[in-house]
Amino acid sequence: SEFGLRPIILWGPGEEPARDEMLAGLKDADGFAAPPTRIRELAVLISLTSTFVGGDTGPTHLAGLLGIPTVAIFGASDGARNHPWHSTKTLVVDVEGLACRPCWKTQCPLLEERHLACLTTLTPNHVGAKAMPWLMNHLPAYLK
């Protein structure tokens, strides 16, 4: 990658298609998918990373707990409420100004209107634009 970072894709049961799509999108970034892990193995793997990017999930909270600079992405949930509260190294990235948000749903109740703005707006470019300036202040010095 641009900063010499090597992405690691974490995934869980049933997420193999998403894992494979992300791996294909890494192109020349020299990333890889982690093997299946249990919680202790996941904690060790996360503890060895310089940065963690994830959604409103357990691994994101684990990264925050471990003190890893964390970019926490929130779609339908509320990042102000659900962020890793035990971390001073977490940036919340979400979409502001949507009347339907937070709805707390795992499937959009407005789907018949094709309204998934809370997710479709969170493109890699959107997240990167918010995260990169923050990360430059939170990455270890040897990565800058």
PDB file of N, CA, C and O in Angstrom, residues 1-7 28-30 50-51 53 127-129 131-144:
ATOM      1  N   SER A   1       0.832  -1.188   0.000  1.00  0.00           N
ATOM      2  CA  SER A   1       0.000   0.000   0.000  1.00  0.00           C
ATOM      3  C   SER A   1       0.871   1.244   0.000  1.00  0.00           C
ATOM      4  O   SER A   1       2.089   1.170   0.131  1.00  0.00           O
ATOM      5  N   GLU A   2       0.236   2.385  -0.082  1.00  0.00           N
ATOM      6  CA  GLU A   2       0.946   3.666  -0.130  1.00  0.00           C
ATOM      7  C   GLU A   2       1.844   3.878   1.089  1.00  0.00           C
ATOM      8  O   GLU A   2       2.900   4.486   1.012  1.00  0.00           O
ATOM      9  N   PHE A   3       1.449   3.341   2.241  1.00  0.00           N
ATOM     10  CA  PHE A   3       2.207   3.536   3.468  1.00  0.00           C
ATOM     11  C   PHE A   3       2.995   2.294   3.867  1.00  0.00           C
ATOM     12  O   PHE A   3       3.513   2.219   4.963  1.00  0.00           O
ATOM     13  N   GLY A   4       3.081   1.327   2.984  1.00  0.00           N
ATOM     14  CA  GLY A   4       3.806   0.114   3.296  1.00  0.00           C
ATOM     15  C   GLY A   4       3.058  -0.807   4.242  1.00  0.00           C
ATOM     16  O   GLY A   4       3.641  -1.700   4.833  1.00  0.00           O
ATOM     17  N   LEU A   5       1.770  -0.574   4.399  1.00  0.00           N
ATOM     18  CA  LEU A   5       0.964  -1.420   5.268  1.00  0.00           C
ATOM     19  C   LEU A   5       0.517  -2.662   4.511  1.00  0.00           C
ATOM     20  O   LEU A   5       0.255  -2.614   3.316  1.00  0.00           O
ATOM     21  N   ARG A   6       0.410  -3.756   5.201  1.00  0.00           N
ATOM     22  CA  ARG A   6      -0.019  -5.012   4.598  1.00  0.00           C
ATOM     23  C   ARG A   6      -1.396  -5.375   5.155  1.00  0.00           C
ATOM     24  O   ARG A   6      -1.500  -5.793   6.309  1.00  0.00           O
ATOM     25  N   PRO A   7      -2.450  -5.203   4.357  1.00  0.00           N
ATOM     26  CA  PRO A   7      -3.804  -5.467   4.861  1.00  0.00           C
ATOM     27  C   PRO A   7      -4.025  -6.947   5.190  1.00  0.00           C
ATOM     28  O   PRO A   7      -3.561  -7.829   4.469  1.00  0.00           O
ATOM     29  N   ASP A  28      -2.346  -4.941  -5.655  1.00  0.00           N
ATOM     30  CA  ASP A  28      -0.909  -4.987  -5.378  1.00  0.00           C
ATOM     31  C   ASP A  28      -0.560  -4.677  -3.923  1.00  0.00           C
ATOM     32  O   ASP A  28       0.597  -4.414  -3.612  1.00  0.00           O
ATOM     33  N   ALA A  29      -1.523  -4.702  -3.034  1.00  0.00           N
ATOM     34  CA  ALA A  29      -1.270  -4.296  -1.654  1.00  0.00           C
ATOM     35  C   ALA A  29      -0.614  -5.390  -0.822  1.00  0.00           C
ATOM     36  O   ALA A  29      -0.311  -5.175   0.338  1.00  0.00           O
ATOM     37  N   ASP A  30      -0.392  -6.563  -1.391  1.00  0.00           N
ATOM     38  CA  ASP A  30       0.273  -7.653  -0.686  1.00  0.00           C
ATOM     39  C   ASP A  30      -0.472  -8.047   0.592  1.00  0.00           C
ATOM     40  O   ASP A  30       0.128  -8.344   1.611  1.00  0.00           O
ATOM     41  N   SER A  50      -0.867  -2.604  13.277  1.00  0.00           N
ATOM     42  CA  SER A  50      -0.593  -1.196  13.569  1.00  0.00           C
ATOM     43  C   SER A  50      -1.860  -0.357  13.508  1.00  0.00           C
ATOM     44  O   SER A  50      -1.924   0.715  14.099  1.00  0.00           O
ATOM     45  N   THR A  51      -2.870  -0.841  12.791  1.00  0.00           N
ATOM     46  CA  THR A  51      -4.121  -0.117  12.584  1.00  0.00           C
ATOM     47  C   THR A  51      -5.225  -1.131  12.359  1.00  0.00           C
ATOM     48  O   THR A  51      -4.997  -2.176  11.759  1.00  0.00           O
ATOM     49  N   VAL A  53      -9.319  -1.390  10.939  1.00  0.00           N
ATOM     50  CA  VAL A  53     -10.486  -0.760  10.318  1.00  0.00           C
ATOM     51  C   VAL A  53     -11.597  -1.792  10.322  1.00  0.00           C
ATOM     52  O   VAL A  53     -11.417  -2.909   9.823  1.00  0.00           O
ATOM     53  N   VAL A 127     -14.432   6.759   3.498  1.00  0.00           N
ATOM     54  CA  VAL A 127     -13.773   6.371   4.751  1.00  0.00           C
ATOM     55  C   VAL A 127     -12.321   6.846   4.744  1.00  0.00           C
ATOM     56  O   VAL A 127     -11.832   7.403   5.720  1.00  0.00           O
ATOM     57  N   GLY A 128     -11.626   6.645   3.622  1.00  0.00           N
ATOM     58  CA  GLY A 128     -10.227   7.052   3.534  1.00  0.00           C
ATOM     59  C   GLY A 128     -10.032   8.545   3.715  1.00  0.00           C
ATOM     60  O   GLY A 128      -9.090   8.981   4.385  1.00  0.00           O
ATOM     61  N   ALA A 129     -10.919   9.344   3.131  1.00  0.00           N
ATOM     62  CA  ALA A 129     -10.800  10.801   3.252  1.00  0.00           C
ATOM     63  C   ALA A 129     -10.918  11.251   4.702  1.00  0.00           C
ATOM     64  O   ALA A 129     -10.260  12.199   5.128  1.00  0.00           O
ATOM     65  N   ALA A 131     -10.371   9.098   7.345  1.00  0.00           N
ATOM     66  CA  ALA A 131      -9.442   8.349   8.186  1.00  0.00           C
ATOM     67  C   ALA A 131      -7.975   8.734   8.000  1.00  0.00           C
ATOM     68  O   ALA A 131      -7.222   8.748   8.985  1.00  0.00           O
ATOM     69  N   MET A 132      -7.540   9.047   6.794  1.00  0.00           N
ATOM     70  CA  MET A 132      -6.113   9.254   6.565  1.00  0.00           C
ATOM     71  C   MET A 132      -5.514  10.391   7.398  1.00  0.00           C
ATOM     72  O   MET A 132      -4.458  10.192   8.013  1.00  0.00           O
ATOM     73  N   PRO A 133      -6.133  11.569   7.463  1.00  0.00           N
ATOM     74  CA  PRO A 133      -5.528  12.615   8.318  1.00  0.00           C
ATOM     75  C   PRO A 133      -5.453  12.189   9.778  1.00  0.00           C
ATOM     76  O   PRO A 133      -4.469  12.453  10.468  1.00  0.00           O
ATOM     77  N   TRP A 134      -6.473  11.512  10.251  1.00  0.00           N
ATOM     78  CA  TRP A 134      -6.493  11.037  11.636  1.00  0.00           C
ATOM     79  C   TRP A 134      -5.412   9.983  11.857  1.00  0.00           C
ATOM     80  O   TRP A 134      -4.677  10.018  12.851  1.00  0.00           O
ATOM     81  N   LEU A 135      -5.312   9.034  10.918  1.00  0.00           N
ATOM     82  CA  LEU A 135      -4.322   7.969  11.070  1.00  0.00           C
ATOM     83  C   LEU A 135      -2.898   8.511  11.099  1.00  0.00           C
ATOM     84  O   LEU A 135      -2.046   7.991  11.813  1.00  0.00           O
ATOM     85  N   MET A 136      -2.636   9.547  10.337  1.00  0.00           N
ATOM     86  CA  MET A 136      -1.285  10.110  10.310  1.00  0.00           C
ATOM     87  C   MET A 136      -0.873  10.623  11.694  1.00  0.00           C
ATOM     88  O   MET A 136       0.313  10.694  11.999  1.00  0.00           O
ATOM     89  N   ASN A 137      -1.838  10.941  12.528  1.00  0.00           N
ATOM     90  CA  ASN A 137      -1.544  11.374  13.898  1.00  0.00           C
ATOM     91  C   ASN A 137      -1.549  10.230  14.901  1.00  0.00           C
ATOM     92  O   ASN A 137      -1.196  10.436  16.059  1.00  0.00           O
ATOM     93  N   HIS A 138      -1.966   9.045  14.464  1.00  0.00           N
ATOM     94  CA  HIS A 138      -2.105   7.939  15.408  1.00  0.00           C
ATOM     95  C   HIS A 138      -1.293   6.706  15.054  1.00  0.00           C
ATOM     96  O   HIS A 138      -1.182   5.799  15.870  1.00  0.00           O
ATOM     97  N   LEU A 139      -0.717   6.652  13.863  1.00  0.00           N
ATOM     98  CA  LEU A 139       0.129   5.518  13.511  1.00  0.00           C
ATOM     99  C   LEU A 139       1.447   5.604  14.261  1.00  0.00           C
ATOM    100  O   LEU A 139       1.924   6.700  14.563  1.00  0.00           O
ATOM    101  N   PRO A 140       2.059   4.459  14.534  1.00  0.00           N
ATOM    102  CA  PRO A 140       3.397   4.506  15.143  1.00  0.00           C
ATOM    103  C   PRO A 140       4.360   5.291  14.242  1.00  0.00           C
ATOM    104  O   PRO A 140       4.227   5.279  13.018  1.00  0.00           O
ATOM    105  N   ALA A 141       5.327   5.947  14.833  1.00  0.00           N
ATOM    106  CA  ALA A 141       6.254   6.817  14.105  1.00  0.00           C
ATOM    107  C   ALA A 141       6.972   6.095  12.971  1.00  0.00           C
ATOM    108  O   ALA A 141       7.221   6.671  11.913  1.00  0.00           O
ATOM    109  N   TYR A 142       7.295   4.813  13.150  1.00  0.00           N
ATOM    110  CA  TYR A 142       8.030   4.102  12.109  1.00  0.00           C
ATOM    111  C   TYR A 142       7.204   3.853  10.854  1.00  0.00           C
ATOM    112  O   TYR A 142       7.749   3.491   9.818  1.00  0.00           O
ATOM    113  N   LEU A 143       5.897   4.070  10.907  1.00  0.00           N
ATOM    114  CA  LEU A 143       5.048   3.882   9.742  1.00  0.00           C
ATOM    115  C   LEU A 143       4.768   5.192   9.013  1.00  0.00           C
ATOM    116  O   LEU A 143       4.164   5.199   7.960  1.00  0.00           O
ATOM    117  N   LYS A 144       5.175   6.313   9.566  1.00  0.00           N
ATOM    118  CA  LYS A 144       4.883   7.606   8.963  1.00  0.00           C
ATOM    119  C   LYS A 144       5.947   7.985   7.965  1.00  0.00           C
ATOM    120  O   LYS A 144       7.060   7.635   8.025  1.00  0.00           O
TER     121      LYS A 144
END
